[in-house]
Amino acid sequence: MELNDDCPVSMTSRKRKSSEEQDSSILRNFSMDELNQDVLERVLSRLPTSSFFRLTSVCKRWKSVAASESFKLACSAIPSRDPWFFMVDPHLNRMVVFDSAERSWKRLNQPPLLQKVSNHNSMPVAASGGLICFRNFSDDLIVCNPLTGSCSQVPSLDPTSQNQPLHAIVMKASSSSLNQSHKLTLVFGELPKLSFRIYNSLTNSWEEEIELRRVKDESSVETEANQDSAVYFLSKAGNVVATNMQRSPCKQYSSVITNQNGEDIVYFLSSTGKVVACNLSRKSFSEYPRLLPVFCEYSIDVVECRGRMLVVLLSEFFESVSLRVWWYDDIARAWRQVAAMPPAMSQEWYGKKVDVNCVGAGDKILICLNSAELFSYVVCDLVANEWVELPKCCVDGKAVEFMSAFSFEPRIEAIA
């Protein structure tokens, strides 16, 4: 019995070994040249985007694949790619990105259109999909794919719109491979009189200006009307408490767009630190209550993560510093804490007059912290509540300082 029981096992083992040796032999003799063009393009499209720059140097066939339209179509079938962060340095003379997949810094070539004298030192102002929008000193907008260098200049606005105070510039790129397009939305005017205009790349034109109707929150108006000399700060427990300290405001500009229940909403920071929500579908806007009052010293920014607007706020109280992430509960009309930087990390910034500039990417937020003495870049994982500092980017042996960043998907198929 034991012999009979052992024999089948031994035979199975020999069969499995023989099969594995046969598969190994096939793999050793397999060549990518044996793949037809369609299969090869699908295989190469699944490689990390950074590999795209090396395809042209492998062989003539791969070089032709990298330039083919069918390969770009295969790339567009990949549902998502790990984000890259386009870093903005104070001199606007570098195109540096951080590859979140490989956790490495990369230098990109300046697109030809941005090399023109009229477009020197253009400032990135918005990003979506695989595209980034730049704004030059003449207030002209240029949409660019930073990987391929393809660019297109947006038609100028009429003087009436162009001369109004600008509060927000956001971009929304279509993810459809059959109908690639993008829209730019500008919100401008003097509060409480706001308007917006939308540029559609399909028609290469600006739509008519639309006024936004103000929607007041009676509870927040009453609270502000009754404010006395007390100001508010964030306790270590995450609560908003009062004190009678007075500090100078720190102003920060930023804007994001989300889609909630089919409605596009643009958020930006007013000069007083309030978050303004512009519902483009309903043609209305409202102001959220401040997390901290206008006379309290803090730095604030807004980001978009998974279709939700979040606020990143750094504040000081006595000898402590807190950096926290908040979201606004529309039902309760109150701010809720999402995450908080560990005190051991945030305390380093005490008394440094820090400015925070942030960008969201999925469940993560990249936070650029800058002061006259220090600078650092930290990624916050909202799901795990983990805070990780990025390695410094060094050029000629010196660490480069970046003041902000934009998140985009590295897609060679994206058309500007």
Short mmCIF file of C-alpha atoms in Angstrom, two decimals, residues 59-336:
data_model
loop_
_atom_site.label_atom_id
_atom_site.label_comp_id
_atom_site.label_asym_id
_atom_site.label_seq_id
_atom_site.Cartn_x
_atom_site.Cartn_y
_atom_site.Cartn_z
CA CYS A 59 16.03 48.99 -30.93
CA LYS A 60 14.53 50.40 -34.14
CA ARG A 61 11.28 48.49 -33.69
CA TRP A 62 10.68 49.78 -30.16
CA LYS A 63 11.55 53.28 -31.33
CA SER A 64 8.84 53.06 -33.98
CA VAL A 65 6.41 51.70 -31.39
CA ALA A 66 7.02 54.67 -29.10
CA ALA A 67 6.12 57.05 -31.94
CA SER A 68 3.01 55.22 -33.16
CA GLU A 69 -0.54 56.43 -32.56
CA SER A 70 -1.71 52.87 -31.84
CA PHE A 71 0.81 52.68 -28.96
CA LYS A 72 -0.62 55.88 -27.48
CA LEU A 73 -4.08 54.34 -27.78
CA ALA A 74 -2.83 51.28 -25.88
CA CYS A 75 -1.42 53.58 -23.17
CA SER A 76 -4.76 55.34 -22.84
CA ALA A 77 -6.38 51.99 -21.99
CA ILE A 78 -4.39 51.89 -18.72
CA PRO A 79 -6.96 53.18 -16.20
CA SER A 80 -4.55 55.03 -13.92
CA ARG A 81 -0.88 55.69 -13.31
CA ASP A 82 1.03 56.58 -10.17
CA PRO A 83 1.17 60.38 -9.94
CA TRP A 84 4.16 62.56 -10.61
CA PHE A 85 4.59 65.84 -8.76
CA PHE A 86 5.61 68.81 -10.87
CA MET A 87 7.74 70.96 -8.58
CA VAL A 88 7.83 74.75 -8.76
CA ASP A 89 11.06 76.48 -7.78
CA PRO A 90 11.25 80.21 -6.94
CA HIS A 91 13.07 81.04 -10.19
CA LEU A 92 10.70 79.08 -12.48
CA ASN A 93 13.67 77.97 -14.57
CA ARG A 94 13.54 74.21 -14.00
CA MET A 95 11.15 71.42 -14.92
CA VAL A 96 11.66 68.91 -12.11
CA VAL A 97 9.24 66.14 -11.16
CA PHE A 98 9.10 63.61 -8.35
CA ASP A 99 8.14 60.11 -9.49
CA SER A 100 6.00 58.68 -6.69
CA ALA A 101 6.28 55.13 -8.09
CA GLU A 102 10.08 55.05 -8.21
CA ARG A 103 10.50 57.64 -5.43
CA SER A 104 13.06 59.51 -7.49
CA TRP A 105 13.60 62.99 -8.95
CA LYS A 106 13.60 63.56 -12.70
CA ARG A 107 14.49 66.54 -14.87
CA LEU A 108 12.31 67.20 -17.91
CA ASN A 109 13.14 69.22 -21.01
CA GLN A 110 11.53 72.62 -21.43
CA PRO A 111 8.83 72.47 -24.16
CA PRO A 112 9.64 74.64 -27.23
CA LEU A 113 6.63 76.94 -26.71
CA LEU A 114 7.70 77.69 -23.13
CA GLN A 115 11.21 78.52 -24.35
CA LYS A 116 9.97 81.58 -26.22
CA VAL A 117 10.97 84.90 -24.72
CA SER A 118 7.32 85.88 -24.18
CA ASN A 119 6.75 82.70 -22.16
CA HIS A 120 9.93 82.69 -20.06
CA ASN A 121 9.30 81.99 -16.37
CA SER A 122 5.68 81.01 -16.96
CA MET A 123 4.02 79.93 -13.75
CA PRO A 124 2.14 76.60 -13.51
CA VAL A 125 -1.37 77.33 -12.25
CA ALA A 126 -3.41 74.15 -12.73
CA ALA A 127 -3.10 70.46 -13.62
CA SER A 128 -5.41 67.62 -14.57
CA GLY A 129 -4.86 64.18 -16.10
CA GLY A 130 -1.58 64.33 -17.98
CA LEU A 131 -1.66 68.09 -18.61
CA ILE A 132 -0.38 71.20 -16.83
CA CYS A 133 -1.56 74.76 -17.46
CA PHE A 134 0.97 77.62 -17.34
CA ARG A 135 0.37 81.36 -17.15
CA ASN A 136 2.89 83.89 -18.49
CA PHE A 137 3.45 87.48 -17.44
CA SER A 138 0.99 88.66 -20.13
CA ASP A 139 -1.74 86.56 -18.45
CA ASP A 140 -1.85 84.17 -21.42
CA LEU A 141 -2.54 80.52 -20.64
CA ILE A 142 -0.55 77.63 -22.14
CA VAL A 143 -1.56 73.97 -21.76
CA CYS A 144 1.30 71.48 -21.90
CA ASN A 145 2.05 67.77 -21.67
CA PRO A 146 5.36 67.93 -19.73
CA LEU A 147 6.38 64.45 -20.92
CA THR A 148 6.08 64.93 -24.66
CA GLY A 149 6.53 68.71 -24.72
CA SER A 150 3.37 69.23 -26.80
CA CYS A 151 1.77 72.60 -26.04
CA SER A 152 -1.14 74.76 -27.12
CA GLN A 153 -1.86 78.39 -26.32
CA VAL A 154 -5.32 79.27 -25.09
CA PRO A 155 -7.05 82.21 -26.82
CA SER A 156 -6.79 85.41 -24.80
CA LEU A 157 -9.74 86.65 -22.81
CA ASP A 158 -11.41 89.91 -23.72
CA PRO A 159 -10.08 92.95 -21.80
CA THR A 160 -13.23 93.21 -19.66
CA SER A 161 -12.71 89.75 -18.15
CA GLN A 162 -8.92 89.92 -18.14
CA ASN A 163 -8.80 93.11 -16.08
CA GLN A 164 -10.89 91.74 -13.22
CA PRO A 165 -9.27 90.29 -10.05
CA LEU A 166 -8.64 86.57 -10.60
CA HIS A 167 -9.36 84.15 -7.74
CA ALA A 168 -9.17 80.66 -9.23
CA ILE A 169 -7.82 78.78 -12.25
CA VAL A 170 -8.74 75.10 -12.45
CA MET A 171 -8.50 72.51 -15.19
CA LYS A 172 -10.51 69.38 -15.89
CA ALA A 173 -9.17 66.94 -18.50
CA SER A 174 -11.30 64.24 -20.11
CA SER A 175 -10.13 60.67 -19.48
CA SER A 176 -11.77 59.32 -22.62
CA SER A 177 -9.30 57.92 -25.15
CA LEU A 178 -11.72 58.58 -28.03
CA ASN A 179 -12.52 62.18 -27.10
CA GLN A 180 -9.52 63.82 -25.46
CA SER A 181 -10.30 67.34 -24.34
CA HIS A 182 -9.88 69.69 -21.42
CA LYS A 183 -11.66 72.63 -19.87
CA LEU A 184 -10.27 75.60 -17.99
CA THR A 185 -12.42 77.49 -15.50
CA LEU A 186 -11.57 80.98 -14.27
CA VAL A 187 -13.35 82.62 -11.32
CA PHE A 188 -12.92 86.38 -11.04
CA GLY A 189 -14.50 89.55 -9.69
CA GLU A 190 -14.72 91.44 -6.42
CA LEU A 191 -16.43 89.63 -3.57
CA PRO A 192 -19.40 89.39 -3.29
CA LYS A 193 -19.76 89.87 -7.07
CA LEU A 194 -18.16 86.84 -8.70
CA SER A 195 -18.32 85.43 -12.22
CA PHE A 196 -16.74 82.56 -14.11
CA ARG A 197 -15.81 81.64 -17.65
CA ILE A 198 -14.99 78.25 -19.15
CA TYR A 199 -12.58 77.47 -21.97
CA ASN A 200 -13.37 74.33 -23.99
CA SER A 201 -10.52 72.81 -26.00
CA LEU A 202 -12.98 71.09 -28.37
CA THR A 203 -14.18 74.45 -29.66
CA ASN A 204 -10.94 76.31 -28.82
CA SER A 205 -13.01 79.16 -27.42
CA TRP A 206 -14.26 80.73 -24.21
CA GLU A 207 -17.89 80.37 -23.23
CA GLU A 208 -19.95 83.36 -22.13
CA GLU A 209 -19.34 84.89 -18.71
CA ILE A 210 -21.75 83.67 -16.02
CA GLU A 211 -22.46 85.49 -12.78
CA LEU A 212 -22.51 83.61 -9.49
CA ARG A 213 -25.28 84.17 -7.00
CA ARG A 214 -24.27 84.41 -3.35
CA VAL A 215 -25.79 81.91 -0.93
CA LYS A 216 -25.46 83.00 2.69
CA ASP A 217 -25.17 80.69 5.66
CA GLU A 218 -27.14 82.51 8.35
CA SER A 219 -25.44 80.67 11.20
CA SER A 220 -21.94 81.60 10.02
CA VAL A 221 -22.94 85.22 9.39
CA GLU A 222 -24.33 85.50 12.88
CA THR A 223 -21.20 83.99 14.38
CA GLU A 224 -18.96 86.46 12.56
CA ALA A 225 -21.16 89.40 13.52
CA ASN A 226 -20.84 88.47 17.18
CA GLN A 227 -17.05 88.04 17.19
CA ASP A 228 -15.33 89.92 19.98
CA SER A 229 -11.66 90.31 20.79
CA ALA A 230 -11.25 86.56 21.29
CA VAL A 231 -9.54 84.55 18.58
CA TYR A 232 -9.44 80.80 18.13
CA PHE A 233 -6.70 78.18 17.77
CA LEU A 234 -6.34 74.42 17.42
CA SER A 235 -5.71 72.47 20.60
CA LYS A 236 -3.61 69.30 20.65
CA ALA A 237 -6.85 67.33 20.84
CA GLY A 238 -7.93 68.85 17.54
CA ASN A 239 -10.60 71.12 18.98
CA VAL A 240 -11.05 74.80 18.21
CA VAL A 241 -10.71 76.80 21.44
CA ALA A 242 -10.54 80.51 22.28
CA THR A 243 -7.86 82.89 23.52
CA ASN A 244 -7.35 86.63 23.51
CA MET A 245 -4.10 86.60 21.53
CA GLN A 246 -3.90 88.71 18.36
CA ARG A 247 -1.62 87.88 15.42
CA SER A 248 -1.15 88.98 11.83
CA PRO A 249 -2.83 86.91 9.09
CA CYS A 250 -0.91 84.79 6.63
CA LYS A 251 -2.59 84.81 3.23
CA GLN A 252 -2.41 81.99 0.74
CA TYR A 253 -3.93 81.57 -2.73
CA SER A 254 -5.01 78.21 -4.11
CA SER A 255 -7.93 76.59 -5.97
CA VAL A 256 -9.27 73.10 -6.75
CA ILE A 257 -12.29 71.59 -8.50
CA THR A 258 -14.41 68.63 -7.41
CA ASN A 259 -17.51 66.91 -8.74
CA GLN A 260 -20.22 66.10 -6.22
CA ASN A 261 -23.44 64.44 -7.37
CA GLY A 262 -22.73 65.55 -10.93
CA GLU A 263 -22.10 69.17 -9.94
CA ASP A 264 -18.73 70.87 -10.53
CA ILE A 265 -17.60 72.94 -7.55
CA VAL A 266 -14.56 75.23 -7.54
CA TYR A 267 -12.96 76.07 -4.18
CA PHE A 268 -10.52 78.88 -3.54
CA LEU A 269 -9.13 80.86 -0.62
CA SER A 270 -10.23 84.46 -0.19
CA SER A 271 -7.80 87.14 0.96
CA THR A 272 -9.13 86.76 4.51
CA GLY A 273 -8.45 83.01 4.63
CA LYS A 274 -12.03 81.86 4.04
CA VAL A 275 -12.79 78.94 1.73
CA VAL A 276 -15.15 80.03 -1.05
CA ALA A 277 -17.17 77.29 -2.79
CA CYS A 278 -18.44 78.11 -6.30
CA ASN A 279 -21.07 75.70 -7.59
CA LEU A 280 -20.79 76.05 -11.36
CA SER A 281 -23.86 73.92 -12.02
CA ARG A 282 -26.12 75.98 -9.76
CA LYS A 283 -24.36 79.25 -10.64
CA SER A 284 -23.94 80.13 -6.97
CA PHE A 285 -21.23 80.49 -4.34
CA SER A 286 -20.99 80.35 -0.57
CA GLU A 287 -18.31 80.98 2.04
CA TYR A 288 -17.32 78.44 4.67
CA PRO A 289 -16.66 79.59 8.24
CA ARG A 290 -13.02 80.19 9.06
CA LEU A 291 -11.05 77.57 10.91
CA LEU A 292 -9.08 80.41 12.48
CA PRO A 293 -9.92 84.13 12.58
CA VAL A 294 -8.33 86.74 10.37
CA PHE A 295 -5.97 88.02 13.08
CA CYS A 296 -4.50 84.64 13.98
CA GLU A 297 -1.19 83.69 12.41
CA TYR A 298 -1.39 80.58 10.27
CA SER A 299 -0.76 79.19 6.80
CA ILE A 300 -3.54 77.45 4.90
CA ASP A 301 -4.12 75.70 1.58
CA VAL A 302 -6.88 73.71 -0.12
CA VAL A 303 -6.46 70.36 -1.90
CA GLU A 304 -8.62 67.80 -3.66
CA CYS A 305 -8.44 64.12 -2.69
CA ARG A 306 -10.76 61.45 -4.07
CA GLY A 307 -13.28 64.08 -5.16
CA ARG A 308 -13.36 65.84 -1.79
CA MET A 309 -12.03 69.27 -0.85
CA LEU A 310 -9.71 69.28 2.16
CA VAL A 311 -7.95 72.09 4.01
CA VAL A 312 -4.35 71.84 5.25
CA LEU A 313 -3.65 74.29 8.05
CA LEU A 314 -0.49 75.03 10.02
CA SER A 315 -0.87 77.18 13.13
CA GLU A 316 1.10 78.20 16.21
CA PHE A 317 -0.06 78.64 19.78
CA PHE A 318 2.34 79.63 22.53
CA GLU A 319 5.29 77.24 22.00
CA SER A 320 3.64 74.54 19.90
CA VAL A 321 2.96 74.06 16.20
CA SER A 322 0.22 71.93 14.67
CA LEU A 323 -0.31 70.90 11.06
CA ARG A 324 -3.70 69.31 10.47
CA VAL A 325 -5.97 68.26 7.62
CA TRP A 326 -9.67 69.16 7.78
CA TRP A 327 -12.85 68.57 5.79
CA TYR A 328 -16.10 70.51 5.95
CA ASP A 329 -19.25 68.68 7.05
CA ASP A 330 -22.02 70.38 5.06
CA ILE A 331 -24.76 68.73 7.12
CA ALA A 332 -23.38 69.71 10.52
CA ARG A 333 -21.86 72.92 9.10
CA ALA A 334 -18.65 72.28 10.97
CA TRP A 335 -15.02 71.39 10.26
CA ARG A 336 -13.86 67.84 11.04
#
